[in-house]
Each structure stands twice: as C-alpha cells, then as structure tokens.
Amino acid sequence: MPAAPAESASAPKPESLEILSLLSVEREVDVLAQVDGVVEEILQDQGVRVEKGTELARLDDRDLQAKLARARADLEVAKNNVKFNEAELKARQAAYRRAQEMFKEGLNSQADLEEAEFKAKGAEYDLESWRSIVTRTEADIRVLELELEKTGIRAPFGGVVALRYIRPGQFVRKDDKCFRLSQLAPLQVRFLVPETAPRRPKPGELVNVAPVSDAQRVYIARIQSVSPTVDPASGSYDVTAVLTGADLGELRPGMSVRVLWGPATPPR
C-alpha cells in the first residue's frame, strides 16, 4: 500500500509551500522511422513493457531484400572474375617474360615483344578493375544491410510503450513518429521554489508528493538537484526530486501532483 498521509499534506506548516507539478522520468522519447516504407507489422502495442533492442514494428523490406540478393549475386560474379583474371595475369606475365627471352635471342620481333607486353598490362588493368568492382559491391551490400536493419523499428532502451502513432499498411517517411517509449522509473518531479522562500532547498532533503486525484496518498521524494542560479523569468530555483520507496506502482509519468516542500514526514 502507498505511504500513509503525512501531517504536512493535511496541515502544512506555515513555512511549507504547496507547488503543482507533473511526474516525469529521465528518459521518454518518440521512436522515429529511420527509412521510408510501408508498415508491415506491429509487434508491440501501447502499454507493453519492452527491453532495449526489442522490435516494435517492421516495415516492408521486400524491395531491399531483392536488391540485397542481386548485389550478393553480383559480388559472386565479380569475385569469380577476379580469380579468372588473376590466372589470366599470371599467364600473360609468363608469356611476356618468354617474349623478352626470345627477343634477346633474336627469335621474335619487336612487334611480338610489344604485343606480349600490351597483353600483360591489359590483364593487369582488367584484374584491378574487377577488384574495384568487388570493393564497390561489398560497400553497396553493407549499405543495403544497414537499410534493411533500419526497417525494424526498435526500442532504444527498456521501458513501456506509452503511445503508438502508426498502423499496419501506413506509409511512413524517415523521421516520422512511430511510438513513444517511456521509462517507468525512477519517477521524478520538477518544481520551482521562489527565491523569496524562507530558505533555499538543498539536495538530500525530503519533500512530500501527493497525487492531485488523491491527496490522501502521500509519497516521499528526495531532492536530487537544485539549480545554482535563480531563473530571472520566474524568480525561482529549479528543483528536481526523485521519488523513493518501493510502493510506487500506481504512479505514472505525466500524473499531476502537489509537492509539499518543508519538513517532509517519512511514511509510517
């Protein structure tokens, strides 16, 4: 059960301040599409808890799969041509060396020697050309594999699916919102304390936090940070407190709460 109401919730002392705020978490993001495509399947829906890397939805990847298969086939052809041209180069270089020996012995002409040299250099150029094709095709395959991986929309961290923006069959563009993912813990509350308050809040101090919908349920939060300066627009310190205790199951990010800053009473 949640903590019992603290005395400060029902009868705050004169130096206590009651401040309206919202519960939040450190990490809450909209998960965006990384490539254009048609939503093929929704794998996780609103309210589901997921781990980091869990696939939330999948875009149609048939076109990319076909391009990848074609590129892999082209790579095999290029590699086979490299092997063939390696053998061809060895043969042409050997023929050129023989032509050089024969020319020294006067057994062939200058034209024969030049032809052998031309064929050897041509074989070398052909080999380098096919090696370049292999390198380029391997790079194309890596790009396609990366694009294919991006058709899976994945959770960037563990949390709960707060919202789903997309539906099966919908065409989405890169950077379109697909899901909202939120951590459930640790819950925190940010609030402003006027510089005219009796004293400045300090990290480590406790505050009472009560849901607006049920003021009888009071929870304890510990101040985590206080802005070192006063915001000139509001004339206040920006304070962040993290809720403590294990029994916070009914609290959710986005809930409206009242923060009672002063002598917080621990739960009984």
PDB file of C-alpha atoms in Angstrom:
ATOM      1  CA  MET A   1       0.000   0.000   0.000  1.00  0.00           C
ATOM      2  CA  PRO A   2       1.180   3.551  -0.564  1.00  0.00           C
ATOM      3  CA  ALA A   3       2.520   5.576   2.287  1.00  0.00           C
ATOM      4  CA  ALA A   4       0.017   6.969   4.747  1.00  0.00           C
ATOM      5  CA  PRO A   5      -0.737  10.679   4.537  1.00  0.00           C
ATOM      6  CA  ALA A   6       1.867  12.810   6.213  1.00  0.00           C
ATOM      7  CA  GLU A   7       0.816  15.553   8.565  1.00  0.00           C
ATOM      8  CA  SER A   8       2.216  18.156   6.189  1.00  0.00           C
ATOM      9  CA  ALA A   9      -0.246  17.066   3.483  1.00  0.00           C
ATOM     10  CA  SER A  10      -3.343  17.869   5.554  1.00  0.00           C
ATOM     11  CA  ALA A  11      -1.998  20.738   7.619  1.00  0.00           C
ATOM     12  CA  PRO A  12       1.186  22.168   6.147  1.00  0.00           C
ATOM     13  CA  LYS A  13       3.257  24.269   8.457  1.00  0.00           C
ATOM     14  CA  PRO A  14       3.429  27.973   7.713  1.00  0.00           C
ATOM     15  CA  GLU A  15       6.877  27.689   6.108  1.00  0.00           C
ATOM     16  CA  SER A  16       5.723  24.855   3.816  1.00  0.00           C
ATOM     17  CA  LEU A  17       4.965  25.539   0.176  1.00  0.00           C
ATOM     18  CA  GLU A  18       2.440  23.661  -1.941  1.00  0.00           C
ATOM     19  CA  ILE A  19       3.529  23.533  -5.589  1.00  0.00           C
ATOM     20  CA  LEU A  20       1.698  21.948  -8.520  1.00  0.00           C
ATOM     21  CA  SER A  21       3.805  19.838 -10.855  1.00  0.00           C
ATOM     22  CA  LEU A  22       3.874  16.694 -13.002  1.00  0.00           C
ATOM     23  CA  LEU A  23       5.612  13.385 -12.512  1.00  0.00           C
ATOM     24  CA  SER A  24       8.206  12.624 -15.150  1.00  0.00           C
ATOM     25  CA  VAL A  25      11.054  10.277 -15.943  1.00  0.00           C
ATOM     26  CA  GLU A  26      14.554  10.959 -17.185  1.00  0.00           C
ATOM     27  CA  ARG A  27      14.014   9.115 -20.448  1.00  0.00           C
ATOM     28  CA  GLU A  28      10.886   9.484 -22.578  1.00  0.00           C
ATOM     29  CA  VAL A  29      11.315   9.687 -26.337  1.00  0.00           C
ATOM     30  CA  ASP A  30       9.430   9.383 -29.599  1.00  0.00           C
ATOM     31  CA  VAL A  31      10.863   6.490 -31.606  1.00  0.00           C
ATOM     32  CA  LEU A  32      11.211   7.634 -35.227  1.00  0.00           C
ATOM     33  CA  ALA A  33      11.250   5.766 -38.523  1.00  0.00           C
ATOM     34  CA  GLN A  34      14.789   5.603 -39.895  1.00  0.00           C
ATOM     35  CA  VAL A  35      13.766   4.914 -43.503  1.00  0.00           C
ATOM     36  CA  ASP A  36      10.731   5.422 -45.737  1.00  0.00           C
ATOM     37  CA  GLY A  37       8.402   2.449 -46.035  1.00  0.00           C
ATOM     38  CA  VAL A  38       5.037   0.804 -45.514  1.00  0.00           C
ATOM     39  CA  VAL A  39       4.283  -0.584 -42.048  1.00  0.00           C
ATOM     40  CA  GLU A  40       4.095  -4.336 -42.493  1.00  0.00           C
ATOM     41  CA  GLU A  41       3.540  -5.451 -38.908  1.00  0.00           C
ATOM     42  CA  ILE A  42       3.019  -4.013 -35.422  1.00  0.00           C
ATOM     43  CA  LEU A  43       4.904  -6.225 -32.972  1.00  0.00           C
ATOM     44  CA  GLN A  44       4.395  -4.319 -29.690  1.00  0.00           C
ATOM     45  CA  ASP A  45       1.467  -2.165 -28.677  1.00  0.00           C
ATOM     46  CA  GLN A  46       0.602   0.526 -26.185  1.00  0.00           C
ATOM     47  CA  GLY A  47       1.139  -0.454 -22.555  1.00  0.00           C
ATOM     48  CA  VAL A  48       3.608  -3.261 -23.261  1.00  0.00           C
ATOM     49  CA  ARG A  49       6.904  -3.388 -21.385  1.00  0.00           C
ATOM     50  CA  VAL A  50       9.890  -3.923 -23.668  1.00  0.00           C
ATOM     51  CA  GLU A  51      13.628  -4.422 -23.339  1.00  0.00           C
ATOM     52  CA  LYS A  52      16.297  -2.424 -25.131  1.00  0.00           C
ATOM     53  CA  GLY A  53      16.512  -3.564 -28.751  1.00  0.00           C
ATOM     54  CA  THR A  54      13.024  -5.095 -28.831  1.00  0.00           C
ATOM     55  CA  GLU A  55      11.486  -4.787 -32.303  1.00  0.00           C
ATOM     56  CA  LEU A  56       8.350  -2.657 -32.031  1.00  0.00           C
ATOM     57  CA  ALA A  57       7.266  -2.735 -35.679  1.00  0.00           C
ATOM     58  CA  ARG A  58       8.575  -3.778 -39.064  1.00  0.00           C
ATOM     59  CA  LEU A  59       8.423  -2.014 -42.411  1.00  0.00           C
ATOM     60  CA  ASP A  60       8.005  -3.848 -45.714  1.00  0.00           C
ATOM     61  CA  ASP A  61      11.514  -4.887 -46.720  1.00  0.00           C
ATOM     62  CA  ARG A  62      10.860  -6.918 -49.885  1.00  0.00           C
ATOM     63  CA  ASP A  63      12.380  -4.358 -52.233  1.00  0.00           C
ATOM     64  CA  LEU A  64      15.530  -4.110 -50.122  1.00  0.00           C
ATOM     65  CA  GLN A  65      15.743  -7.898 -49.844  1.00  0.00           C
ATOM     66  CA  ALA A  66      15.613  -8.172 -53.644  1.00  0.00           C
ATOM     67  CA  LYS A  67      18.301  -5.509 -54.066  1.00  0.00           C
ATOM     68  CA  LEU A  68      20.467  -7.244 -51.492  1.00  0.00           C
ATOM     69  CA  ALA A  69      20.100 -10.629 -53.186  1.00  0.00           C
ATOM     70  CA  ARG A  70      21.018  -9.079 -56.526  1.00  0.00           C
ATOM     71  CA  ALA A  71      24.054  -7.331 -55.033  1.00  0.00           C
ATOM     72  CA  ARG A  72      25.253 -10.552 -53.421  1.00  0.00           C
ATOM     73  CA  ALA A  73      24.914 -12.353 -56.754  1.00  0.00           C
ATOM     74  CA  ASP A  74      26.856  -9.555 -58.455  1.00  0.00           C
ATOM     75  CA  LEU A  75      29.545  -9.911 -55.800  1.00  0.00           C
ATOM     76  CA  GLU A  76      29.958 -13.609 -56.530  1.00  0.00           C
ATOM     77  CA  VAL A  77      30.303 -12.859 -60.253  1.00  0.00           C
ATOM     78  CA  ALA A  78      32.899 -10.179 -59.518  1.00  0.00           C
ATOM     79  CA  LYS A  79      34.885 -12.483 -57.219  1.00  0.00           C
ATOM     80  CA  ASN A  80      34.892 -15.222 -59.869  1.00  0.00           C
ATOM     81  CA  ASN A  81      36.139 -12.699 -62.409  1.00  0.00           C
ATOM     82  CA  VAL A  82      38.914 -11.697 -60.026  1.00  0.00           C
ATOM     83  CA  LYS A  83      40.035 -15.325 -59.788  1.00  0.00           C
ATOM     84  CA  PHE A  84      39.888 -15.732 -63.574  1.00  0.00           C
ATOM     85  CA  ASN A  85      41.830 -12.521 -64.178  1.00  0.00           C
ATOM     86  CA  GLU A  86      44.438 -13.445 -61.567  1.00  0.00           C
ATOM     87  CA  ALA A  87      45.119 -16.618 -63.543  1.00  0.00           C
ATOM     88  CA  GLU A  88      44.996 -14.672 -66.798  1.00  0.00           C
ATOM     89  CA  LEU A  89      47.519 -12.150 -65.479  1.00  0.00           C
ATOM     90  CA  LYS A  90      49.933 -14.886 -64.451  1.00  0.00           C
ATOM     91  CA  ALA A  91      49.702 -16.433 -67.919  1.00  0.00           C
ATOM     92  CA  ARG A  92      50.180 -13.088 -69.671  1.00  0.00           C
ATOM     93  CA  GLN A  93      53.139 -12.158 -67.486  1.00  0.00           C
ATOM     94  CA  ALA A  94      54.742 -15.534 -68.165  1.00  0.00           C
ATOM     95  CA  ALA A  95      54.195 -15.048 -71.913  1.00  0.00           C
ATOM     96  CA  TYR A  96      55.766 -11.596 -71.709  1.00  0.00           C
ATOM     97  CA  ARG A  97      58.843 -12.974 -69.939  1.00  0.00           C
ATOM     98  CA  ARG A  98      59.200 -15.654 -72.635  1.00  0.00           C
ATOM     99  CA  ALA A  99      58.850 -12.996 -75.344  1.00  0.00           C
ATOM    100  CA  GLN A 100      61.627 -10.988 -73.678  1.00  0.00           C
ATOM    101  CA  GLU A 101      63.939 -14.019 -73.653  1.00  0.00           C
ATOM    102  CA  MET A 102      63.109 -14.837 -77.248  1.00  0.00           C
ATOM    103  CA  PHE A 103      63.716 -11.229 -78.270  1.00  0.00           C
ATOM    104  CA  LYS A 104      67.161 -11.315 -76.646  1.00  0.00           C
ATOM    105  CA  GLU A 105      67.948 -14.442 -78.663  1.00  0.00           C
ATOM    106  CA  GLY A 106      66.572 -12.924 -81.857  1.00  0.00           C
ATOM    107  CA  LEU A 107      63.749 -15.439 -82.123  1.00  0.00           C
ATOM    108  CA  ASN A 108      60.920 -12.873 -82.343  1.00  0.00           C
ATOM    109  CA  SER A 109      60.379  -9.315 -83.446  1.00  0.00           C
ATOM    110  CA  GLN A 110      59.963  -6.015 -81.590  1.00  0.00           C
ATOM    111  CA  ALA A 111      56.284  -6.145 -82.550  1.00  0.00           C
ATOM    112  CA  ASP A 112      55.912  -9.579 -80.921  1.00  0.00           C
ATOM    113  CA  LEU A 113      57.522  -8.271 -77.740  1.00  0.00           C
ATOM    114  CA  GLU A 114      55.317  -5.199 -77.614  1.00  0.00           C
ATOM    115  CA  GLU A 115      52.190  -7.274 -78.190  1.00  0.00           C
ATOM    116  CA  ALA A 116      53.104  -9.572 -75.291  1.00  0.00           C
ATOM    117  CA  GLU A 117      53.748  -6.552 -73.065  1.00  0.00           C
ATOM    118  CA  PHE A 118      50.438  -4.971 -74.081  1.00  0.00           C
ATOM    119  CA  LYS A 119      48.507  -8.153 -73.236  1.00  0.00           C
ATOM    120  CA  ALA A 120      50.231  -8.449 -69.839  1.00  0.00           C
ATOM    121  CA  LYS A 121      49.395  -4.846 -68.924  1.00  0.00           C
ATOM    122  CA  GLY A 122      45.849  -5.299 -70.198  1.00  0.00           C
ATOM    123  CA  ALA A 123      45.413  -8.341 -67.959  1.00  0.00           C
ATOM    124  CA  GLU A 124      46.718  -6.306 -65.007  1.00  0.00           C
ATOM    125  CA  TYR A 125      44.245  -3.487 -65.691  1.00  0.00           C
ATOM    126  CA  ASP A 126      41.371  -5.978 -66.023  1.00  0.00           C
ATOM    127  CA  LEU A 127      42.253  -7.544 -62.678  1.00  0.00           C
ATOM    128  CA  GLU A 128      42.363  -4.175 -60.903  1.00  0.00           C
ATOM    129  CA  SER A 129      39.037  -3.252 -62.480  1.00  0.00           C
ATOM    130  CA  TRP A 130      37.344  -6.396 -61.150  1.00  0.00           C
ATOM    131  CA  ARG A 131      38.921  -5.912 -57.722  1.00  0.00           C
ATOM    132  CA  SER A 132      37.452  -2.401 -57.648  1.00  0.00           C
ATOM    133  CA  ILE A 133      34.056  -3.834 -58.573  1.00  0.00           C
ATOM    134  CA  VAL A 134      34.334  -6.301 -55.668  1.00  0.00           C
ATOM    135  CA  THR A 135      35.172  -3.482 -53.243  1.00  0.00           C
ATOM    136  CA  ARG A 136      32.336  -1.291 -54.506  1.00  0.00           C
ATOM    137  CA  THR A 137      29.801  -4.135 -54.425  1.00  0.00           C
ATOM    138  CA  GLU A 138      30.799  -5.075 -50.870  1.00  0.00           C
ATOM    139  CA  ALA A 139      30.220  -1.453 -49.854  1.00  0.00           C
ATOM    140  CA  ASP A 140      26.819  -1.492 -51.581  1.00  0.00           C
ATOM    141  CA  ILE A 141      25.924  -4.659 -49.670  1.00  0.00           C
ATOM    142  CA  ARG A 142      26.864  -3.066 -46.338  1.00  0.00           C
ATOM    143  CA  VAL A 143      24.655  -0.073 -47.142  1.00  0.00           C
ATOM    144  CA  LEU A 144      21.739  -2.333 -48.098  1.00  0.00           C
ATOM    145  CA  GLU A 145      22.191  -4.430 -44.954  1.00  0.00           C
ATOM    146  CA  LEU A 146      22.119  -1.261 -42.860  1.00  0.00           C
ATOM    147  CA  GLU A 147      18.998  -0.025 -44.660  1.00  0.00           C
ATOM    148  CA  LEU A 148      17.427  -3.440 -44.147  1.00  0.00           C
ATOM    149  CA  GLU A 149      18.203  -3.307 -40.444  1.00  0.00           C
ATOM    150  CA  LYS A 150      16.530   0.100 -40.247  1.00  0.00           C
ATOM    151  CA  THR A 151      13.220  -1.378 -41.453  1.00  0.00           C
ATOM    152  CA  GLY A 152      12.944  -2.857 -37.967  1.00  0.00           C
ATOM    153  CA  ILE A 153      11.782  -0.148 -35.541  1.00  0.00           C
ATOM    154  CA  ARG A 154      13.438  -0.981 -32.212  1.00  0.00           C
ATOM    155  CA  ALA A 155      13.294   0.263 -28.631  1.00  0.00           C
ATOM    156  CA  PRO A 156      16.371   2.400 -27.826  1.00  0.00           C
ATOM    157  CA  PHE A 157      16.077   1.497 -24.128  1.00  0.00           C
ATOM    158  CA  GLY A 158      13.982  -0.644 -21.823  1.00  0.00           C
ATOM    159  CA  GLY A 159      10.635   0.817 -20.833  1.00  0.00           C
ATOM    160  CA  VAL A 160       6.946   0.807 -21.672  1.00  0.00           C
ATOM    161  CA  VAL A 161       5.254   1.711 -24.950  1.00  0.00           C
ATOM    162  CA  ALA A 162       3.315   4.830 -23.964  1.00  0.00           C
ATOM    163  CA  LEU A 163       1.823   5.621 -27.402  1.00  0.00           C
ATOM    164  CA  ARG A 164       1.596   4.055 -30.843  1.00  0.00           C
ATOM    165  CA  TYR A 165       1.312   6.519 -33.733  1.00  0.00           C
ATOM    166  CA  ILE A 166       1.314   4.116 -36.695  1.00  0.00           C
ATOM    167  CA  ARG A 167      -0.903   1.360 -38.068  1.00  0.00           C
ATOM    168  CA  PRO A 168      -0.339  -1.572 -40.448  1.00  0.00           C
ATOM    169  CA  GLY A 169      -0.357  -0.527 -44.102  1.00  0.00           C
ATOM    170  CA  GLN A 170       0.503   3.094 -43.331  1.00  0.00           C
ATOM    171  CA  PHE A 171       3.296   4.702 -45.356  1.00  0.00           C
ATOM    172  CA  VAL A 172       5.823   6.416 -43.115  1.00  0.00           C
ATOM    173  CA  ARG A 173       8.710   8.666 -44.036  1.00  0.00           C
ATOM    174  CA  LYS A 174      12.077   8.890 -42.387  1.00  0.00           C
ATOM    175  CA  ASP A 175      11.831  10.727 -39.030  1.00  0.00           C
ATOM    176  CA  ASP A 176       8.051  10.191 -38.740  1.00  0.00           C
ATOM    177  CA  LYS A 177       6.987   9.395 -35.156  1.00  0.00           C
ATOM    178  CA  CYS A 178       6.102   5.728 -34.711  1.00  0.00           C
ATOM    179  CA  PHE A 179       5.976   5.088 -30.942  1.00  0.00           C
ATOM    180  CA  ARG A 180       6.515   6.914 -27.689  1.00  0.00           C
ATOM    181  CA  LEU A 181       8.678   4.969 -25.274  1.00  0.00           C
ATOM    182  CA  SER A 182       8.934   5.847 -21.612  1.00  0.00           C
ATOM    183  CA  GLN A 183      10.744   4.552 -18.597  1.00  0.00           C
ATOM    184  CA  LEU A 184       8.521   3.939 -15.582  1.00  0.00           C
ATOM    185  CA  ALA A 185      11.240   4.515 -13.018  1.00  0.00           C
ATOM    186  CA  PRO A 186      12.838   6.302 -11.386  1.00  0.00           C
ATOM    187  CA  LEU A 187       9.982   8.771 -11.147  1.00  0.00           C
ATOM    188  CA  GLN A 188      10.943  12.371 -10.602  1.00  0.00           C
ATOM    189  CA  VAL A 189       9.202  15.654 -10.060  1.00  0.00           C
ATOM    190  CA  ARG A 190      10.495  19.081 -11.072  1.00  0.00           C
ATOM    191  CA  PHE A 191       9.187  22.166  -9.341  1.00  0.00           C
ATOM    192  CA  LEU A 192      10.049  25.814  -8.770  1.00  0.00           C
ATOM    193  CA  VAL A 193      10.808  27.272  -5.356  1.00  0.00           C
ATOM    194  CA  PRO A 194      10.639  31.099  -5.191  1.00  0.00           C
ATOM    195  CA  GLU A 195      13.808  32.871  -4.121  1.00  0.00           C
ATOM    196  CA  THR A 196      11.594  34.615  -1.553  1.00  0.00           C
ATOM    197  CA  ALA A 197      11.025  31.272   0.226  1.00  0.00           C
ATOM    198  CA  PRO A 198      12.178  31.111   3.877  1.00  0.00           C
ATOM    199  CA  ARG A 199      15.236  29.135   2.794  1.00  0.00           C
ATOM    200  CA  ARG A 200      16.796  27.588  -0.279  1.00  0.00           C
ATOM    201  CA  PRO A 201      16.136  23.865  -0.851  1.00  0.00           C
ATOM    202  CA  LYS A 202      19.129  21.531  -0.581  1.00  0.00           C
ATOM    203  CA  PRO A 203      19.985  18.205  -2.261  1.00  0.00           C
ATOM    204  CA  GLY A 204      19.141  15.296   0.021  1.00  0.00           C
ATOM    205  CA  GLU A 205      16.146  16.983   1.646  1.00  0.00           C
ATOM    206  CA  LEU A 206      12.800  15.195   1.595  1.00  0.00           C
ATOM    207  CA  VAL A 207       9.533  16.533   0.208  1.00  0.00           C
ATOM    208  CA  ASN A 208       6.007  15.149   0.271  1.00  0.00           C
ATOM    209  CA  VAL A 209       4.358  14.396  -3.073  1.00  0.00           C
ATOM    210  CA  ALA A 210       0.600  13.794  -3.330  1.00  0.00           C
ATOM    211  CA  PRO A 211      -1.397  12.998  -6.494  1.00  0.00           C
ATOM    212  CA  VAL A 212      -3.913  15.723  -7.313  1.00  0.00           C
ATOM    213  CA  SER A 213      -6.509  13.000  -7.865  1.00  0.00           C
ATOM    214  CA  ASP A 214      -5.998  11.516  -4.387  1.00  0.00           C
ATOM    215  CA  ALA A 215      -4.497  13.862  -1.813  1.00  0.00           C
ATOM    216  CA  GLN A 216      -4.693  11.132   0.860  1.00  0.00           C
ATOM    217  CA  ARG A 217      -1.876   9.203  -0.813  1.00  0.00           C
ATOM    218  CA  VAL A 218       1.372  10.868   0.102  1.00  0.00           C
ATOM    219  CA  TYR A 219       4.764   9.746  -1.155  1.00  0.00           C
ATOM    220  CA  ILE A 220       8.271  10.798  -0.259  1.00  0.00           C
ATOM    221  CA  ALA A 221      10.767  12.258  -2.720  1.00  0.00           C
ATOM    222  CA  ARG A 222      14.396  13.174  -2.150  1.00  0.00           C
ATOM    223  CA  ILE A 223      15.761  16.358  -3.704  1.00  0.00           C
ATOM    224  CA  GLN A 224      18.390  15.357  -6.240  1.00  0.00           C
ATOM    225  CA  SER A 225      19.439  18.711  -7.636  1.00  0.00           C
ATOM    226  CA  VAL A 226      18.832  22.435  -7.219  1.00  0.00           C
ATOM    227  CA  SER A 227      19.733  24.923  -9.921  1.00  0.00           C
ATOM    228  CA  PRO A 228      22.726  27.001  -8.804  1.00  0.00           C
ATOM    229  CA  THR A 229      21.125  30.192 -10.077  1.00  0.00           C
ATOM    230  CA  VAL A 230      17.704  31.823  -9.957  1.00  0.00           C
ATOM    231  CA  ASP A 231      15.701  31.864 -13.175  1.00  0.00           C
ATOM    232  CA  PRO A 232      15.191  35.584 -13.884  1.00  0.00           C
ATOM    233  CA  ALA A 233      11.866  34.990 -15.644  1.00  0.00           C
ATOM    234  CA  SER A 234      10.231  33.212 -12.696  1.00  0.00           C
ATOM    235  CA  GLY A 235      12.437  34.377  -9.855  1.00  0.00           C
ATOM    236  CA  SER A 236      12.694  30.779  -8.693  1.00  0.00           C
ATOM    237  CA  TYR A 237      15.068  27.887  -8.179  1.00  0.00           C
ATOM    238  CA  ASP A 238      14.540  24.855 -10.417  1.00  0.00           C
ATOM    239  CA  VAL A 239      14.408  21.760  -8.193  1.00  0.00           C
ATOM    240  CA  THR A 240      14.372  18.076  -9.163  1.00  0.00           C
ATOM    241  CA  ALA A 241      13.378  15.389  -6.663  1.00  0.00           C
ATOM    242  CA  VAL A 242      13.289  11.616  -7.136  1.00  0.00           C
ATOM    243  CA  LEU A 243      10.543   9.551  -5.526  1.00  0.00           C
ATOM    244  CA  THR A 244      11.782   6.941  -3.078  1.00  0.00           C
ATOM    245  CA  GLY A 245      10.329   3.735  -1.708  1.00  0.00           C
ATOM    246  CA  ALA A 246       9.232   0.512  -3.360  1.00  0.00           C
ATOM    247  CA  ASP A 247       5.459   1.023  -3.319  1.00  0.00           C
ATOM    248  CA  LEU A 248       5.051   3.427  -6.250  1.00  0.00           C
ATOM    249  CA  GLY A 249       3.133   1.069  -8.527  1.00  0.00           C
ATOM    250  CA  GLU A 250       0.107   3.320  -9.039  1.00  0.00           C
ATOM    251  CA  LEU A 251       2.153   6.355 -10.044  1.00  0.00           C
ATOM    252  CA  ARG A 252       2.828   7.038 -13.698  1.00  0.00           C
ATOM    253  CA  PRO A 253       4.754   9.686 -15.655  1.00  0.00           C
ATOM    254  CA  GLY A 254       2.512  12.625 -16.527  1.00  0.00           C
ATOM    255  CA  MET A 255       0.364  12.453 -13.378  1.00  0.00           C
ATOM    256  CA  SER A 256      -0.445  15.798 -11.750  1.00  0.00           C
ATOM    257  CA  VAL A 257       0.880  16.095  -8.207  1.00  0.00           C
ATOM    258  CA  ARG A 258       1.186  18.552  -5.355  1.00  0.00           C
ATOM    259  CA  VAL A 259       4.666  18.987  -3.934  1.00  0.00           C
ATOM    260  CA  LEU A 260       4.806  19.987  -0.267  1.00  0.00           C
ATOM    261  CA  TRP A 261       8.224  21.424   0.385  1.00  0.00           C
ATOM    262  CA  GLY A 262       9.179  21.815   4.008  1.00  0.00           C
ATOM    263  CA  PRO A 263       9.693  19.352   6.892  1.00  0.00           C
ATOM    264  CA  ALA A 264       8.713  16.197   4.973  1.00  0.00           C
ATOM    265  CA  THR A 265       7.447  13.385   7.153  1.00  0.00           C
ATOM    266  CA  PRO A 266       8.667   9.866   6.281  1.00  0.00           C
ATOM    267  CA  PRO A 267       5.968   7.227   5.650  1.00  0.00           C
ATOM    268  CA  ARG A 268       4.549   5.427   8.649  1.00  0.00           C
TER     269      ARG A 268
END
